XYZ file of C-alpha atoms in Angstrom:
720
model
C -6.704 -10.121 2.674
C -8.563 -11.313 -0.393
C -11.467 -13.645 0.011
C -12.120 -15.818 -3.052
C -15.426 -17.541 -3.705
C -15.747 -21.178 -4.459
C -15.456 -20.988 -8.225
C -12.169 -22.684 -9.093
C -11.192 -22.809 -12.777
C -12.866 -24.384 -15.819
C -12.538 -27.728 -14.133
C -13.281 -27.159 -10.525
C -11.803 -29.220 -7.663
C -14.641 -29.087 -5.226
C -14.842 -30.214 -1.651
C -18.362 -31.582 -1.234
C -18.184 -31.200 2.497
C -18.421 -27.406 2.194
C -18.497 -26.902 -1.563
C -15.175 -25.252 -1.201
C -17.014 -22.125 0.061
C -15.027 -19.688 2.187
C -11.757 -21.264 1.108
C -9.578 -18.229 0.952
C -6.879 -17.777 -1.604
C -4.581 -14.874 -2.085
C -1.968 -14.223 -4.717
C 0.051 -12.215 -2.153
C 3.344 -10.535 -3.247
C 6.079 -11.014 -0.820
C 6.644 -7.883 1.111
C 9.994 -6.090 1.147
C 11.790 -5.224 4.257
C 12.421 -1.489 4.386
C 15.545 0.067 5.509
C 15.294 3.675 6.504
C 16.151 5.930 9.375
C 14.370 8.554 11.425
C 15.719 12.002 10.680
C 15.767 13.517 14.137
C 14.531 17.024 14.984
C 17.118 18.730 17.161
C 16.381 19.663 20.732
C 16.484 23.318 21.574
C 15.130 25.731 18.992
C 17.511 25.051 16.179
C 14.867 24.969 13.489
C 15.609 23.366 10.229
C 13.509 22.369 7.288
C 11.888 19.009 7.642
C 12.884 17.893 4.201
C 9.348 17.010 3.298
C 9.187 19.610 0.540
C 12.318 18.126 -0.998
C 10.731 14.667 -0.692
C 7.580 15.820 -2.418
C 9.607 17.519 -5.147
C 11.537 14.283 -5.632
C 8.363 12.259 -5.847
C 6.933 14.479 -8.493
C 10.028 13.966 -10.653
C 10.476 10.295 -10.026
C 13.677 10.567 -8.007
C 14.889 12.114 -4.797
C 16.564 15.457 -5.204
C 19.652 15.632 -3.072
C 19.354 19.343 -2.700
C 16.585 21.488 -1.257
C 17.327 25.207 -1.423
C 20.955 24.272 -2.198
C 21.345 21.830 0.747
C 19.606 18.660 1.906
C 18.210 18.507 5.384
C 21.077 16.432 6.656
C 23.589 18.765 4.936
C 21.886 21.696 6.714
C 22.230 19.729 9.979
C 25.935 19.136 9.268
C 26.489 22.881 8.486
C 25.018 23.757 11.890
C 27.182 21.125 13.571
C 30.276 22.567 11.840
C 29.207 26.083 12.809
C 29.166 25.026 16.491
C 32.531 23.434 16.070
C 34.026 26.604 14.570
C 32.558 28.790 17.267
C 33.960 26.441 19.923
C 37.416 26.518 18.403
C 37.573 30.276 18.191
C 36.041 30.702 21.703
C 38.324 28.150 23.339
C 41.488 29.761 21.770
C 40.287 33.172 23.195
C 39.546 31.563 26.511
C 43.242 30.844 27.095
C 44.326 34.448 27.449
C 41.015 35.230 29.345
C 42.060 32.503 31.894
C 45.579 33.812 32.126
C 44.395 37.393 32.670
C 41.796 36.504 35.324
C 42.865 37.325 38.873
C 41.160 34.304 40.385
C 43.037 31.937 38.120
C 46.350 33.750 38.859
C 45.731 33.449 42.571
C 44.793 29.790 42.261
C 47.873 28.784 40.333
C 50.195 31.201 42.062
C 51.397 33.455 39.229
C 50.917 37.085 38.250
C 50.297 38.519 34.740
C 49.457 42.217 34.759
C 50.095 45.142 32.430
C 48.469 48.552 31.831
C 45.039 48.089 30.393
C 44.904 44.322 31.038
C 41.317 44.607 32.280
C 40.336 46.232 28.990
C 42.015 43.416 26.993
C 40.119 40.940 29.171
C 36.846 42.775 28.402
C 37.602 42.874 24.646
C 38.391 39.161 24.444
C 35.321 38.256 26.494
C 33.056 40.439 24.373
C 34.166 38.475 21.310
C 33.452 35.174 23.071
C 30.107 36.540 24.307
C 28.902 37.821 20.979
C 30.489 35.270 18.650
C 30.448 32.060 20.769
C 27.288 32.956 22.552
C 25.379 34.030 19.420
C 23.498 30.675 18.859
C 22.129 30.846 22.426
C 21.228 34.566 22.161
C 19.433 33.965 18.853
C 17.755 30.839 20.317
C 16.417 32.902 23.257
C 14.924 35.316 20.839
C 13.197 32.505 18.942
C 11.852 31.023 22.241
C 10.560 34.254 23.586
C 8.814 35.124 20.305
C 7.029 31.767 20.624
C 6.324 32.428 24.314
C 8.042 29.135 25.066
C 11.160 29.891 27.096
C 13.450 26.844 27.363
C 17.048 25.812 27.348
C 18.350 28.607 25.039
C 16.669 31.182 27.246
C 18.350 29.854 30.292
C 21.847 29.778 28.802
C 21.487 33.270 27.196
C 20.167 34.685 30.436
C 23.020 33.276 32.428
C 25.820 34.437 30.031
C 24.150 37.826 29.557
C 23.857 38.410 33.373
C 27.545 37.349 33.744
C 28.873 39.429 30.870
C 27.041 42.715 31.538
C 27.703 42.536 35.269
C 31.437 42.041 34.500
C 31.408 44.995 32.031
C 29.866 47.160 34.694
C 32.644 46.114 37.054
C 35.308 46.741 34.380
C 34.122 50.234 33.856
C 33.863 51.324 37.459
C 31.300 49.452 39.563
C 32.836 47.695 42.604
C 32.871 43.968 42.411
C 34.574 41.056 40.651
C 34.304 39.999 37.031
C 32.913 36.728 35.657
C 34.736 36.721 32.365
C 36.503 33.455 32.827
C 33.320 31.835 34.024
C 31.473 33.363 31.085
C 34.090 32.090 28.526
C 34.215 28.554 29.928
C 30.496 28.349 30.200
C 30.106 29.190 26.461
C 32.897 26.851 25.571
C 31.267 23.981 27.398
C 27.802 24.745 25.924
C 29.205 24.916 22.420
C 31.127 21.605 22.610
C 28.086 20.011 24.332
C 25.833 21.060 21.487
C 28.402 19.878 18.938
C 28.523 16.438 20.534
C 24.778 16.233 20.727
C 24.257 17.259 17.175
C 26.798 14.794 15.931
C 25.069 11.955 17.794
C 21.674 13.072 16.418
C 23.049 13.438 12.918
C 23.871 9.632 12.780
C 20.158 9.009 12.761
C 19.684 11.034 9.610
C 22.381 9.473 7.584
C 20.699 6.086 6.886
C 17.699 7.823 5.386
C 19.898 10.175 3.324
C 21.865 7.148 2.044
C 18.602 5.306 1.232
C 17.413 8.315 -0.765
C 20.759 8.365 -2.663
C 20.095 4.752 -3.827
C 17.910 6.041 -6.708
C 19.733 6.448 -9.996
C 19.364 9.654 -11.983
C 19.342 8.251 -15.485
C 17.668 5.239 -17.241
C 18.064 3.470 -20.571
C 14.617 3.972 -22.193
C 13.696 1.423 -24.957
C 12.097 3.198 -27.883
C 11.143 2.256 -31.423
C 14.234 4.091 -32.554
C 16.483 2.213 -30.091
C 17.726 2.744 -26.547
C 18.282 6.248 -25.383
C 19.352 7.652 -22.007
C 16.799 9.890 -20.224
C 16.412 11.324 -16.821
C 14.571 9.075 -14.417
C 12.202 12.072 -13.807
C 10.922 11.538 -17.330
C 9.885 7.959 -16.906
C 6.140 7.109 -17.047
C 4.152 4.065 -16.135
C 4.322 1.605 -19.013
C 7.762 2.702 -20.257
C 10.267 -0.213 -20.847
C 13.909 0.385 -19.703
C 17.078 -1.624 -20.217
C 19.041 -2.333 -17.011
C 22.575 -3.600 -17.632
C 24.573 -5.757 -15.161
C 25.855 -3.688 -12.297
C 23.356 -0.905 -12.765
C 20.599 0.232 -10.439
C 16.970 -0.369 -11.387
C 15.529 3.098 -11.964
C 12.031 2.578 -10.622
C 9.578 -0.099 -9.519
C 8.463 -2.429 -12.294
C 8.091 -5.899 -13.794
C 10.705 -7.759 -15.820
C 9.522 -8.280 -19.324
C 12.672 -9.912 -20.774
C 15.698 -11.581 -19.352
C 16.642 -13.143 -16.001
C 19.168 -12.091 -13.408
C 19.944 -11.907 -9.720
C 19.184 -8.660 -7.943
C 20.859 -7.245 -4.794
C 18.049 -5.853 -2.588
C 20.119 -5.696 0.603
C 19.970 -1.944 1.085
C 16.229 -1.990 0.598
C 15.025 -5.215 2.117
C 17.869 -6.371 4.350
C 18.014 -9.655 2.375
C 21.780 -10.301 2.075
C 21.392 -13.058 -0.490
C 20.865 -11.943 -4.161
C 17.279 -12.628 -5.285
C 16.678 -14.511 -8.547
C 14.354 -12.673 -10.961
C 12.648 -13.762 -14.150
C 10.002 -12.376 -16.511
C 6.886 -11.125 -14.718
C 8.830 -10.835 -11.364
C 8.661 -7.452 -9.598
C 11.824 -5.410 -9.039
C 12.277 -2.387 -6.807
C 13.716 0.914 -7.845
C 17.186 1.371 -6.288
C 18.113 -2.373 -6.177
C 21.149 -3.471 -8.184
C 21.116 -5.799 -11.195
C 23.967 -8.214 -10.739
C 24.043 -10.472 -13.704
C 22.190 -10.471 -16.978
C 20.750 -7.567 -18.908
C 16.967 -7.185 -18.357
C 14.144 -5.126 -19.683
C 11.746 -3.698 -17.110
C 8.311 -2.249 -17.625
C 7.897 0.685 -15.257
C 4.851 0.135 -13.045
C 5.368 2.942 -10.493
C 7.043 6.290 -10.437
C 7.578 9.100 -7.949
C 5.568 8.861 -4.728
C 4.142 5.507 -5.617
C 7.498 3.720 -5.580
C 8.364 1.396 -2.767
C 11.424 3.476 -1.744
C 9.452 6.734 -1.647
C 6.649 5.082 0.371
C 9.342 4.008 2.906
C 10.746 7.613 2.940
C 7.191 9.027 3.369
C 6.308 6.577 6.186
C 9.507 7.552 8.038
C 8.713 11.230 7.490
C 5.289 10.713 8.875
C 6.720 8.897 11.916
C 8.937 11.950 12.524
C 5.928 14.230 12.484
C 3.875 12.107 14.778
C 4.291 13.505 18.199
C 4.841 11.145 21.093
C 2.743 11.445 24.252
C 5.893 10.728 26.276
C 7.606 13.402 24.173
C 4.921 15.859 24.941
C 5.266 15.066 28.610
C 9.000 15.761 28.428
C 8.433 19.057 26.623
C 5.975 20.223 29.226
C 8.412 19.187 31.939
C 11.062 21.187 30.197
C 8.906 24.260 30.085
C 8.061 24.055 33.724
C 11.684 23.374 34.589
C 12.539 26.618 32.795
C 10.070 28.485 34.962
C 11.495 26.761 37.990
C 15.005 27.806 36.943
C 14.142 31.399 36.659
C 12.157 31.354 39.886
C 14.917 29.436 41.726
C 17.539 31.800 40.472
C 15.655 34.793 41.611
C 14.946 33.230 44.972
C 18.609 32.304 45.281
C 19.722 35.786 44.566
C 17.222 37.293 47.015
C 17.967 34.791 49.748
C 21.789 35.264 49.722
C 21.308 39.069 49.676
C 18.863 38.745 52.627
C 21.440 36.671 54.427
C 23.901 39.479 53.963
C 26.192 38.004 51.315
C 27.731 40.353 48.703
C 25.807 40.880 45.552
C 28.637 39.297 43.588
C 28.256 36.103 45.600
C 24.465 36.020 45.276
C 24.711 36.846 41.661
C 27.160 33.881 41.107
C 24.705 31.544 42.920
C 21.799 32.740 40.751
C 23.837 32.272 37.569
C 24.939 28.780 38.543
C 21.327 27.781 39.410
C 20.022 28.996 36.092
C 22.807 27.215 34.148
C 22.531 23.924 35.976
C 18.716 23.803 35.785
C 18.810 24.121 32.056
C 16.474 21.385 30.700
C 18.676 20.390 27.770
C 19.017 16.749 28.909
C 15.262 16.542 29.543
C 14.570 18.014 26.115
C 16.742 15.360 24.447
C 15.578 12.472 26.745
C 12.699 11.323 24.551
C 13.628 12.647 21.007
C 16.910 10.848 20.985
C 15.238 7.597 22.033
C 12.609 8.113 19.306
C 15.384 8.696 16.826
C 17.241 5.552 17.618
C 14.002 3.527 17.958
C 12.806 4.581 14.512
C 16.131 3.780 12.941
C 16.189 0.315 14.469
C 12.552 -0.348 13.467
C 13.064 0.633 9.878
C 16.156 -1.475 9.636
C 14.123 -4.392 10.837
C 11.345 -3.715 8.318
C 9.010 -2.152 10.869
C 7.732 1.312 9.783
C 6.021 3.271 12.502
C 3.293 5.372 11.096
C 1.607 6.379 14.371
C 3.919 7.013 17.249
C 1.206 6.993 19.927
C -0.048 3.593 18.737
C 3.538 2.293 18.740
C 3.758 3.367 22.434
C 0.519 1.465 23.165
C 2.111 -1.669 21.647
C 4.010 -2.109 24.881
C 0.678 -2.840 26.675
C -0.733 -5.349 24.077
C -2.398 -8.322 25.705
C -4.085 -9.918 22.695
C -2.830 -10.130 19.108
C -5.479 -10.890 16.538
C -4.161 -12.306 13.257
C -5.914 -12.359 9.886
C -5.482 -15.878 8.392
C -4.797 -15.778 4.617
C -1.666 -14.077 3.740
C -0.787 -13.440 7.392
C -0.650 -16.725 9.281
C -0.850 -18.636 6.020
C 0.777 -18.054 2.696
C -2.433 -17.729 0.638
C -1.515 -20.724 -1.609
C -2.548 -24.345 -1.497
C -0.286 -27.030 -0.171
C -0.822 -30.798 -0.304
C -0.914 -31.785 3.379
C -2.047 -35.455 3.030
C -1.661 -38.089 0.377
C -3.974 -41.050 1.095
C -3.437 -44.287 -0.947
C -6.849 -46.059 -1.467
C -5.537 -48.926 -3.610
C -2.309 -50.483 -4.809
C -0.601 -47.219 -5.780
C 1.937 -45.638 -3.405
C 1.870 -41.979 -2.359
C 4.666 -41.212 -4.805
C 2.847 -42.808 -7.702
C -0.371 -40.932 -6.823
C 1.502 -37.669 -6.972
C 3.270 -38.488 -10.220
C -0.049 -39.232 -11.959
C -1.867 -36.256 -10.438
C 1.003 -33.826 -11.101
C 1.150 -35.081 -14.719
C -2.439 -33.965 -15.327
C -2.291 -30.780 -13.372
C 1.088 -29.544 -14.776
C -0.588 -27.443 -17.535
C -2.937 -25.652 -15.209
C -2.403 -22.355 -13.361
C -5.074 -23.032 -10.770
C -3.885 -22.806 -7.175
C -4.951 -26.431 -6.402
C -3.211 -27.687 -9.455
C -0.096 -25.700 -8.619
C -0.190 -27.161 -5.150
C -0.173 -30.723 -6.449
C 2.659 -29.964 -8.947
C 4.632 -28.162 -6.191
C 4.358 -31.097 -3.808
C 5.734 -33.524 -6.440
C 8.519 -31.146 -7.212
C 9.390 -30.864 -3.450
C 9.666 -34.591 -3.287
C 11.847 -34.787 -6.429
C 9.220 -36.794 -8.374
C 9.170 -36.593 -12.133
C 5.559 -36.576 -13.421
C 4.573 -38.973 -16.181
C 4.045 -37.886 -19.788
C 0.376 -37.127 -20.622
C -0.778 -38.322 -23.987
C -3.905 -36.244 -24.066
C -6.055 -34.500 -21.543
C -9.318 -32.594 -21.338
C -11.253 -30.612 -18.713
C -14.444 -32.118 -17.191
C -16.388 -28.870 -16.492
C -17.190 -28.609 -12.795
C -15.699 -32.079 -12.115
C -12.008 -32.133 -12.764
C -9.566 -33.199 -15.475
C -9.134 -36.375 -17.526
C -6.119 -37.664 -19.436
C -4.254 -40.765 -20.729
C -0.949 -41.730 -19.263
C 0.955 -44.838 -20.506
C -2.306 -46.028 -22.069
C -4.239 -45.814 -18.855
C -7.196 -43.486 -18.330
C -6.492 -41.086 -15.407
C -8.780 -38.628 -13.726
C -8.256 -36.068 -10.956
C -11.761 -35.240 -9.718
C -13.941 -33.843 -6.951
C -15.887 -35.835 -4.355
C -19.036 -34.896 -6.291
C -17.799 -36.762 -9.348
C -17.186 -39.899 -7.310
C -20.675 -39.858 -5.817
C -22.311 -39.255 -9.184
C -20.430 -42.160 -10.765
C -20.691 -44.615 -7.853
C -17.056 -44.493 -7.047
C -17.247 -43.012 -3.546
C -16.262 -45.255 -0.693
C -16.035 -44.373 2.977
C -12.603 -44.060 4.452
C -11.737 -42.827 7.937
C -8.624 -40.931 6.713
C -10.592 -39.114 4.035
C -13.359 -38.215 6.470
C -10.819 -36.761 8.892
C -9.290 -34.342 6.375
C -12.763 -33.410 5.139
C -13.743 -32.654 8.762
C -10.671 -30.395 8.963
C -12.144 -28.324 6.149
C -9.441 -29.244 3.682
C -10.047 -29.385 -0.035
C -9.819 -32.973 -1.184
C -9.348 -34.241 -4.834
C -9.218 -37.900 -5.864
C -7.189 -39.942 -8.345
C -9.113 -42.463 -10.512
C -7.088 -44.826 -12.673
C -8.812 -47.001 -15.243
C -12.184 -46.477 -13.445
C -10.745 -47.442 -9.994
C -10.515 -45.097 -7.026
C -6.732 -45.250 -6.181
C -5.937 -42.296 -3.959
C -6.853 -38.928 -2.378
C -4.998 -35.690 -1.898
C -5.974 -33.118 0.797
C -4.928 -29.540 0.249
C -4.942 -26.527 2.593
C -3.680 -23.053 2.645
C -0.019 -23.421 3.567
C 0.752 -22.266 7.149
C 3.723 -20.086 7.282
C 6.551 -21.808 9.213
C 7.205 -18.479 10.974
C 3.597 -18.470 12.286
C 4.291 -21.288 14.789
C 7.317 -19.494 16.206
C 5.371 -16.240 16.351
C 2.489 -17.783 18.377
C 4.944 -19.634 20.625
C 6.873 -16.464 21.350
C 3.682 -14.475 22.030
C 2.676 -17.023 24.616
C 6.128 -16.812 26.228
C 5.543 -13.064 26.547
C 2.102 -13.683 28.216
C 0.234 -12.412 25.194
C -2.793 -14.267 23.759
C -3.060 -15.023 20.000
C -6.377 -15.155 18.176
C -7.308 -15.580 14.528
C -9.910 -13.719 12.538
C -10.968 -15.087 9.126
C -13.791 -15.247 6.601
C -13.046 -18.849 6.024
C -15.320 -21.680 7.172
C -15.192 -22.848 10.770
C -13.592 -26.291 9.909
C -10.628 -24.741 8.209
C -10.224 -22.083 10.913
C -10.351 -24.771 13.616
C -7.640 -26.753 11.890
C -5.298 -23.780 11.550
C -5.947 -22.721 15.146
C -5.150 -26.229 16.436
C -2.065 -26.512 14.213
C -0.680 -23.148 15.665
C -1.951 -23.542 19.212
C -4.022 -20.350 19.093
C -6.036 -19.208 22.105
C -9.138 -18.752 20.024
C -10.536 -17.849 16.553
C -13.465 -16.129 14.843
C -14.485 -17.803 11.558
C -16.935 -16.960 8.784
C -16.533 -13.270 9.591
C -17.404 -10.711 6.917
C -14.980 -7.723 6.445
C -17.368 -5.271 8.190
C -17.776 -7.691 11.096
C -14.059 -8.023 11.852
C -13.914 -4.677 13.664
C -16.787 -5.815 15.839
C -14.793 -8.947 16.953
C -11.861 -6.724 17.831
C -14.241 -4.450 19.776
C -15.573 -7.462 21.700
C -12.093 -8.257 22.917
C -11.516 -4.637 23.878
C -14.764 -4.653 25.849
C -13.320 -7.513 27.817
C -10.596 -5.156 28.948
C -7.809 -6.254 26.574
C -5.419 -4.029 24.758
C -5.656 -5.482 21.273
C -3.290 -5.436 18.334
C -4.792 -6.456 14.929
C -2.507 -7.899 12.217
C -3.789 -7.991 8.659
C -2.789 -7.265 5.134
C -4.662 -3.983 5.146
C -7.341 -4.510 2.544
C -10.476 -6.184 3.832
C -8.953 -5.857 7.371
C -8.977 -2.043 7.287
C -11.944 -1.516 9.682
C -10.392 -3.949 12.201
C -6.937 -2.383 11.877
C -8.461 1.064 12.737
C -10.624 -0.375 15.616
C -7.710 -2.038 17.271
C -5.466 -0.300 19.824
C -2.545 -1.070 17.556
C -3.195 -1.714 13.859
C -0.365 -3.704 12.186
C -0.321 -4.182 8.352
C 1.685 -7.117 7.195
C 3.095 -6.865 3.654
C 3.955 -3.485 2.073
C 2.516 -1.798 -0.967
C -1.243 -1.357 -0.520
C -2.648 2.109 -0.029
C -5.177 0.750 2.426
C -2.447 -0.716 4.621
C -0.757 2.702 4.744
C -3.941 4.517 5.497
C -5.417 2.231 8.083
C -2.459 0.813 9.953
C -0.371 2.305 12.732
C 2.596 0.079 12.010
C 3.705 -1.467 8.725
C 5.590 -4.735 8.607
C 7.256 -4.675 5.177
C 8.021 -8.401 5.301
C 5.361 -11.039 5.346
C 6.653 -12.417 8.583
C 4.354 -12.629 11.610
C 7.422 -12.820 13.884
C 8.017 -9.108 13.216
C 4.894 -8.511 15.438
C 6.920 -9.808 18.346
C 9.913 -7.619 17.304
C 7.553 -4.546 17.169
C 6.223 -5.274 20.608
C 9.706 -5.849 22.051
C 10.930 -2.614 20.479
C 8.037 -0.697 21.864
C 8.682 -1.984 25.335
C 12.420 -1.276 25.134
C 11.809 2.189 23.713
C 9.478 3.013 26.560
C 11.971 1.746 29.126
C 14.736 4.004 27.593
C 12.348 7.005 27.654
C 11.541 6.514 31.287
C 15.194 5.993 32.157
C 16.228 9.243 30.318
C 13.394 11.185 31.885
C 14.233 9.845 35.269
C 17.876 10.726 34.829
C 17.161 14.280 33.550
C 14.671 15.191 36.189
C 16.530 13.443 38.998
C 19.659 15.163 38.054
C 18.018 18.588 38.183
C 16.351 17.861 41.538
C 19.794 17.071 42.922
C 21.663 19.856 41.130
C 19.404 22.840 41.863
C 19.878 22.915 45.668
C 23.578 22.240 45.298
C 23.920 25.118 42.855
C 21.886 27.403 45.194
C 24.506 26.779 47.892
C 22.698 24.619 50.356
C 26.095 22.994 51.234
C 27.875 26.344 51.473
C 28.423 25.757 55.180
C 30.396 22.629 54.322
C 32.576 24.534 51.862
C 30.827 23.097 48.713
C 30.031 25.586 45.960
C 29.462 25.103 42.260
C 30.751 27.651 39.827
C 28.854 28.500 36.764
C 31.455 26.741 34.671
C 31.314 23.613 36.734
C 27.483 23.751 36.593
C 27.671 23.902 32.800
C 30.092 20.970 32.736
C 27.728 18.861 34.849
C 24.713 19.801 32.751
C 26.585 18.874 29.540
C 27.680 15.577 31.060
C 23.988 14.944 31.922
C 23.065 15.601 28.280
C 25.788 13.271 26.975
C 24.741 10.531 29.416
C 21.166 10.745 28.089
C 22.433 10.563 24.492
C 24.629 7.582 25.231
C 21.803 5.780 27.067
C 19.553 6.281 24.054
C 22.262 4.818 21.687
C 22.239 1.629 23.882
C 18.690 0.875 22.850
C 18.618 -2.716 21.536
C 16.054 -5.295 20.529
């Protein structure tokens, strides 16, 4: 938020009630709604490059490289998914003869298929399935054990290894029965389960990959010798590029020539083309729809809007969630429980006199069904979907822990200028003081102010334009330093001046309506025609229409809304009353803002602070959840936990709703994963054996995979 002092322009419109002091003004660029997606880290120990190095390399060259070591992160992910698919196809084809040659299957279906050496063929086929189909799990176990963090891969590898080598021992002479068909079906189920999971996770990566691909690779650089095509990587700040209709804008910049409509839908979510003219900002990656334009490059590489979005999403990926840490710890302990439970199961059934083959089968089944895969995916999948949804809605999560705290927010403290208000003056009251109507007052005032760029002058002209009024022609005009402006219209002397001018020249007269707007802290200017006071205009920082809805919805959620501003108390009181706020802090210096947030926290509230990330930085950091509204400032990125890339306070509500929905999904998934295991372990161990109920390793694997798929589907149903 920018605080401006009371100096207006060369002719100042002053409010004598408070000398205009504290009246905030901000030339605040509209934020841009980001669209990105969270590139999910796979559960299990399938490690892949995070892609950050590729992003950094892109940033250095001004565009995103689509390759990193020959393949992008998502491409690497797809290759792994296809690898699981290939292994599943080969293993499942080999499983068919394994099933046909297995005595148990033959007995069950009432057929016989035997020939000399059939058990060796069965061994050979199973060995291929074990080493080829089971390789990802065997390798994963090695990775986990090297890190001293046994988990899901260790469980699967241990189960198939015990089953395979025991069966090999039986094949070559030890009494017992083989587990080849159980081994093969277990591997098949695990492979297809992983394939399904990876495919669902990959969907979260694609949006970010598509966003990255938005950046063009070439630009038409305007040089003294003419226009020449150069790689985007060679563009520098200050370069001017030509962008033809239908082409993508190569990097962030300002239009210096031409006008057009730009499609920013993929970047901002704004479906309607945005009209752009000279001095308007354009975003790299957006599409020029109509006229040819020349753009002066303002940002390249890491500084561009698109790359800031990518970087924020990457940071969100790397931020560990407390809930996720809880899930990971639970998965580790569940691994220990599985190994312990498997050992106890084996020992118990042997103690009860059951054959080793039976006891071994129970142990294998326990170790398979206890696999914490669903638990390991419970939180990451929700985080993936949540981050995708948030980015699509223009909510970039920089700090995952703070985002989780957002579900508990009880008080939201808003900065005023640029957050609840637009940071530009609006005529709120037109007060006739003589025979002129409101329309005539505006036409005279707008005529004099039409050549000024001052915010107050622009507010008057904008009001006349909104009402469809055509200002009069001004014959001549001049500035009255520190007082206002004077001109002649249709032969009449017209002045737009401050209250001080009226008092100095004996033109001031008391009026209840004028006193009321002065008491509200509004800036008031007066129209004098031929030496006669004819009207007054009150101006105030325009309140965003969205602010009223935001405050109303917060109240419906049981959350209090406060305002924090450096503006004077009268203005703050008026804005607070207009919006129905629960309270406000006025005339607060930047370093005092964090103290006000701390006061609310000391009262026991969980506080979210919403500001534009400049003077609000200390308060954003002090708050339980710091939310920066409006993208593009380094301070916002550094100090806030959540970035709202649109200047829309309603997105605060969306962020809180999303935090609550995300937490609910995490709890649901954790409950399902742990509840499933607490039910499955005793069943796999054989507690219902006396009732004739036993789970084979293959059925245990099927149930476990179903659990994982249910967790994945539940995460996908996250909605806001």
